[in-house]
mmCIF file of C-alpha atoms in Angstrom:
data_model
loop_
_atom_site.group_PDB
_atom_site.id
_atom_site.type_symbol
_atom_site.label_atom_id
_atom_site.label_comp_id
_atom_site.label_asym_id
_atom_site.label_seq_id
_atom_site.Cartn_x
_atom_site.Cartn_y
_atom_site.Cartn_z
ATOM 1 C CA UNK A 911 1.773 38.612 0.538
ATOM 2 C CA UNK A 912 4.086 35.659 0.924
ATOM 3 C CA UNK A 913 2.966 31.808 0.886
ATOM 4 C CA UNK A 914 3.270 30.143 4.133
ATOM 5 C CA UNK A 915 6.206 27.780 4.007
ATOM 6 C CA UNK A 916 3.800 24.633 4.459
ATOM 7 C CA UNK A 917 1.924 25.215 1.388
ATOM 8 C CA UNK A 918 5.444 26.484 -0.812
ATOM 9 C CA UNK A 919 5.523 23.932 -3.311
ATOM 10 C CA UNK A 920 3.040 21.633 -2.246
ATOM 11 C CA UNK A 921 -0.535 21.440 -3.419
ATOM 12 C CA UNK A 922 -3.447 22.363 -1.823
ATOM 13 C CA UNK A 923 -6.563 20.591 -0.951
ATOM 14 C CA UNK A 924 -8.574 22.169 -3.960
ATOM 15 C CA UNK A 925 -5.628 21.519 -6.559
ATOM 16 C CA UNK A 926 -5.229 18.002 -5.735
ATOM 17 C CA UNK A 927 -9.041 17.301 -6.409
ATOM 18 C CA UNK A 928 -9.668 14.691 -9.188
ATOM 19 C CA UNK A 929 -12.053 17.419 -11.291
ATOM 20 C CA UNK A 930 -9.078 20.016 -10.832
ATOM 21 C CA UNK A 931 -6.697 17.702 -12.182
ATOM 22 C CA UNK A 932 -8.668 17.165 -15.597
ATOM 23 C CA UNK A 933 -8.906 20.435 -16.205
ATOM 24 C CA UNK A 934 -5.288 21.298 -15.893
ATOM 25 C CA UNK A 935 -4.285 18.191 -17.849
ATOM 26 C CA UNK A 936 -6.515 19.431 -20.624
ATOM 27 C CA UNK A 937 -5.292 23.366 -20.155
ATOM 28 C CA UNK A 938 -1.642 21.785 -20.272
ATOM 29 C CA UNK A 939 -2.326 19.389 -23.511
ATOM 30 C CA UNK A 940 -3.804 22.402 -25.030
ATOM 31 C CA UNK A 941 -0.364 23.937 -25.103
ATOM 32 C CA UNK A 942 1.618 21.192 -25.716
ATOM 33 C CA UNK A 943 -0.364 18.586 -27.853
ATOM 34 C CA UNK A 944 2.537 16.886 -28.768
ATOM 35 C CA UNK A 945 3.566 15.622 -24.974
ATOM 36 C CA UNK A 946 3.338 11.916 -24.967
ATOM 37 C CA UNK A 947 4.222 11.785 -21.311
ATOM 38 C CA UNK A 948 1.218 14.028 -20.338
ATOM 39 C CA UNK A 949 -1.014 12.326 -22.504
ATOM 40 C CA UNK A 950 -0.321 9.129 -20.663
ATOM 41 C CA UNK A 951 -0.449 10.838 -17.445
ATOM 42 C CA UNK A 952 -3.572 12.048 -18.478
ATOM 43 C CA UNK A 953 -5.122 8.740 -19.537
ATOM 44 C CA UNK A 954 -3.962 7.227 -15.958
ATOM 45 C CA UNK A 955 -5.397 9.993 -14.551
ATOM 46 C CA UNK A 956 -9.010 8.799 -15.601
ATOM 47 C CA UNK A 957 -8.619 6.083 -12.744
ATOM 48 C CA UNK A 958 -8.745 8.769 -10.251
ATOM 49 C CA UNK A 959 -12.055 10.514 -11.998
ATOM 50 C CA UNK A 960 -13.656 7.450 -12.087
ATOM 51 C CA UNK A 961 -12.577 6.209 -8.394
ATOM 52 C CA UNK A 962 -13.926 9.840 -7.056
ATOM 53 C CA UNK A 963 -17.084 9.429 -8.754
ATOM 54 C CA UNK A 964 -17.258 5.940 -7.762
ATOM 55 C CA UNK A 965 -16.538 7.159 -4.021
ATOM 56 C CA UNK A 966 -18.728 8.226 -1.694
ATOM 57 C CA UNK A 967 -22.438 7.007 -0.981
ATOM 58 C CA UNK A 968 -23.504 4.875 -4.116
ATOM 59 C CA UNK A 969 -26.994 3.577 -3.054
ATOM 60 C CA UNK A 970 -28.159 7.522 -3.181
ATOM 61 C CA UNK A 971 -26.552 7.551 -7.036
ATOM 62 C CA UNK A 972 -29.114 7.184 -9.383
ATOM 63 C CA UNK A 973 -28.161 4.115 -11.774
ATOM 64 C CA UNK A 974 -27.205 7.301 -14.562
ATOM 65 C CA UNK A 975 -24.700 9.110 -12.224
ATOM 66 C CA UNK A 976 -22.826 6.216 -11.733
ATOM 67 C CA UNK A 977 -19.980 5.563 -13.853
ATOM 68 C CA UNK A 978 -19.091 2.010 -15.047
ATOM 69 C CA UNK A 979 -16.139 0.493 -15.970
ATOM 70 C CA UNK A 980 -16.977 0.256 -19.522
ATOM 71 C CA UNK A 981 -17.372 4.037 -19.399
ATOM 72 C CA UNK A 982 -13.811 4.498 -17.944
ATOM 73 C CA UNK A 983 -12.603 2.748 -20.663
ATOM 74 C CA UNK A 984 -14.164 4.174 -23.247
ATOM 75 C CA UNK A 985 -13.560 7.728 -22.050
ATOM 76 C CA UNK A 986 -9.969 6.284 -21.957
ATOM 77 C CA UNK A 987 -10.274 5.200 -25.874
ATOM 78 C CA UNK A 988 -11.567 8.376 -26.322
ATOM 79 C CA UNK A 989 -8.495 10.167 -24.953
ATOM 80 C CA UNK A 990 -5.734 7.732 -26.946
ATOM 81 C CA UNK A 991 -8.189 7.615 -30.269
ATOM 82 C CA UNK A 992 -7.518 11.970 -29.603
ATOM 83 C CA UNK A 993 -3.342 11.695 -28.630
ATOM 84 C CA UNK A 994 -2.612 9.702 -31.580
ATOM 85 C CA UNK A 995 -4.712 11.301 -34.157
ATOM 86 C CA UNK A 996 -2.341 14.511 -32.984
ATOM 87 C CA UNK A 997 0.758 11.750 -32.543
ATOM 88 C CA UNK A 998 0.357 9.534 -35.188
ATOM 89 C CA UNK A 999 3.289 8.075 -35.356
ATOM 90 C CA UNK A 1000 3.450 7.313 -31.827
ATOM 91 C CA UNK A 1001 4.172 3.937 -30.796
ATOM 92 C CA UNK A 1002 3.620 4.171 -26.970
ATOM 93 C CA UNK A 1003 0.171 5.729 -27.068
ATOM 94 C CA UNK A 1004 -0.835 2.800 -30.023
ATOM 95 C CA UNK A 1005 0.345 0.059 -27.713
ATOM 96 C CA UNK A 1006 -1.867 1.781 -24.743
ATOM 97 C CA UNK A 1007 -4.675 1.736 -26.804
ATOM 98 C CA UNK A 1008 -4.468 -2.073 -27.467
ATOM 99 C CA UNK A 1009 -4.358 -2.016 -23.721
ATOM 100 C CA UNK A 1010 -7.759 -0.527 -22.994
ATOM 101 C CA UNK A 1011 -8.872 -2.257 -25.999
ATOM 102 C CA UNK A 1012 -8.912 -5.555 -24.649
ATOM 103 C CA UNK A 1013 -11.465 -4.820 -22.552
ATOM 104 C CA UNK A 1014 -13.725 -2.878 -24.892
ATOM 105 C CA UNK A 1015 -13.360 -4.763 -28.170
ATOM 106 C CA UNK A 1016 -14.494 -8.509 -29.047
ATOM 107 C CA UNK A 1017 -11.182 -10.848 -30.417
ATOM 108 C CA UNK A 1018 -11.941 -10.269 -34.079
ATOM 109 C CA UNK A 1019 -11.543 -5.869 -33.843
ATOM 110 C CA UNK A 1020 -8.599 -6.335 -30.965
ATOM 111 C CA UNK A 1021 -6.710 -9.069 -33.403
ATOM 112 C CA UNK A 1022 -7.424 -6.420 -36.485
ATOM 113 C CA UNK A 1023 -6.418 -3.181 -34.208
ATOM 114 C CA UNK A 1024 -2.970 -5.142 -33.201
ATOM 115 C CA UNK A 1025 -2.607 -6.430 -36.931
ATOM 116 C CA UNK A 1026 -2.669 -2.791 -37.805
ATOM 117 C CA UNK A 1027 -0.518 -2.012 -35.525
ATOM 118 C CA UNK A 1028 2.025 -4.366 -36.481
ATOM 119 C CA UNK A 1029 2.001 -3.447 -39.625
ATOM 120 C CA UNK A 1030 2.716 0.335 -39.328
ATOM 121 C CA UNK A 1031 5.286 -0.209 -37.366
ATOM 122 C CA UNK A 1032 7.143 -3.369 -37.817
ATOM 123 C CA UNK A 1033 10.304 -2.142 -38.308
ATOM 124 C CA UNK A 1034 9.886 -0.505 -34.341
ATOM 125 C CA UNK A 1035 11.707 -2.549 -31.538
ATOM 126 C CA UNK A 1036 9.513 -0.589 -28.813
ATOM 127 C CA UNK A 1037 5.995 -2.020 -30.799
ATOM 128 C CA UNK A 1038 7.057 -5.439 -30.248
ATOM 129 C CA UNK A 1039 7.841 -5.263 -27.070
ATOM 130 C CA UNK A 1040 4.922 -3.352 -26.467
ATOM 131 C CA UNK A 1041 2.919 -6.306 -28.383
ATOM 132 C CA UNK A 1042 4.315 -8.699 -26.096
ATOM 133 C CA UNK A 1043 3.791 -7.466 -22.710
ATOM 134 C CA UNK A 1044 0.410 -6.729 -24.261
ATOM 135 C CA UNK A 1045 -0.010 -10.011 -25.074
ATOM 136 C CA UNK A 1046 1.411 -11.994 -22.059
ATOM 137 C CA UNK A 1047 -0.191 -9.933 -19.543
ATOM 138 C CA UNK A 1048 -3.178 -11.101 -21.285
ATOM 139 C CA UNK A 1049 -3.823 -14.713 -20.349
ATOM 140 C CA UNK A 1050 -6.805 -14.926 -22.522
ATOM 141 C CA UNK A 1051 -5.359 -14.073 -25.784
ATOM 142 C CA UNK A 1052 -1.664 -15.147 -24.990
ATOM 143 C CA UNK A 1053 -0.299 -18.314 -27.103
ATOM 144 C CA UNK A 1054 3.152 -18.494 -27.731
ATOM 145 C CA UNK A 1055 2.872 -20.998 -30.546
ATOM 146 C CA UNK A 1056 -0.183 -18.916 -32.720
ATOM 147 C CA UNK A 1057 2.317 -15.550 -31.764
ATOM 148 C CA UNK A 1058 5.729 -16.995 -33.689
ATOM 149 C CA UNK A 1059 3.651 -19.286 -35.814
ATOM 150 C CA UNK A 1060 1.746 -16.430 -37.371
#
């Protein structure tokens, strides 16, 4: 039976659910583990999950079902701390993790995290550029100065 020519190649309503999603990005980083792209993707992706469990009618949420921000992130972590132990050397997916650990970690453990960073890769154009935008976009922790100074 052939597709009808407004669904050929477009997604339906059940494939472009949030839940859906997850569970092909997980089916699809189970064959290719080693996808940096995807992993990213997938990462982003958590913004969706949490916005579609966010959505709807809150006040009948008990305060469990709801999921905070904090929980986004760490279920983020969770994701990069999993892509780079199979991607180790994997600059991109270090510098994300920085990212989303600025709003998890306290100075100290985000200034050792990008320390270690630095230091595995410091021969890698792509980590410090990475470690800047990181940085500047970050208008708590940016200083110019302390950042060529150090």
């Amino acid at each position: 039976m052939a597709k009808c020519e407004a669904v050929q190649g477009g997604t339906s309503f059940i494939e472009s659910l949030p839940e859906v999603k997850n569970r092909s990005y997980n089916r699809e980083l189970g064959k290719d583990r080693h996808n940096i792209e995807l992993w990213l993707k997938f990462v982003a992706h958590q913004d969706e999950m949490f916005l579609s469990l966010e959505g709807g009618d809150n006040s009948k949420k008990t305060r469990a079902e709801r999921l905070t921000s904090r929980q986004l992130f760490e279920r983020k972590m969770s994701i990069l701390d999993k892509a780079i132990s199979l991607n180790y050397s994997c600059v991109r997916l270090k510098i994300e993790r920085l990212k989303i650990g600025m709003h998890l970690w306290d100075e100290d453990k985000w200034n050792v995290e990008l320390r270690e960073v630095e230091f595995k890769h410091v021969n890698d154009p792509e980590m410090w550029q990475g470690v800047l935008d990181v940085l500047e976009s970050d208008t708590r922790r940016f200083n110019f100065v302390a950042q060529v100074c150090d």
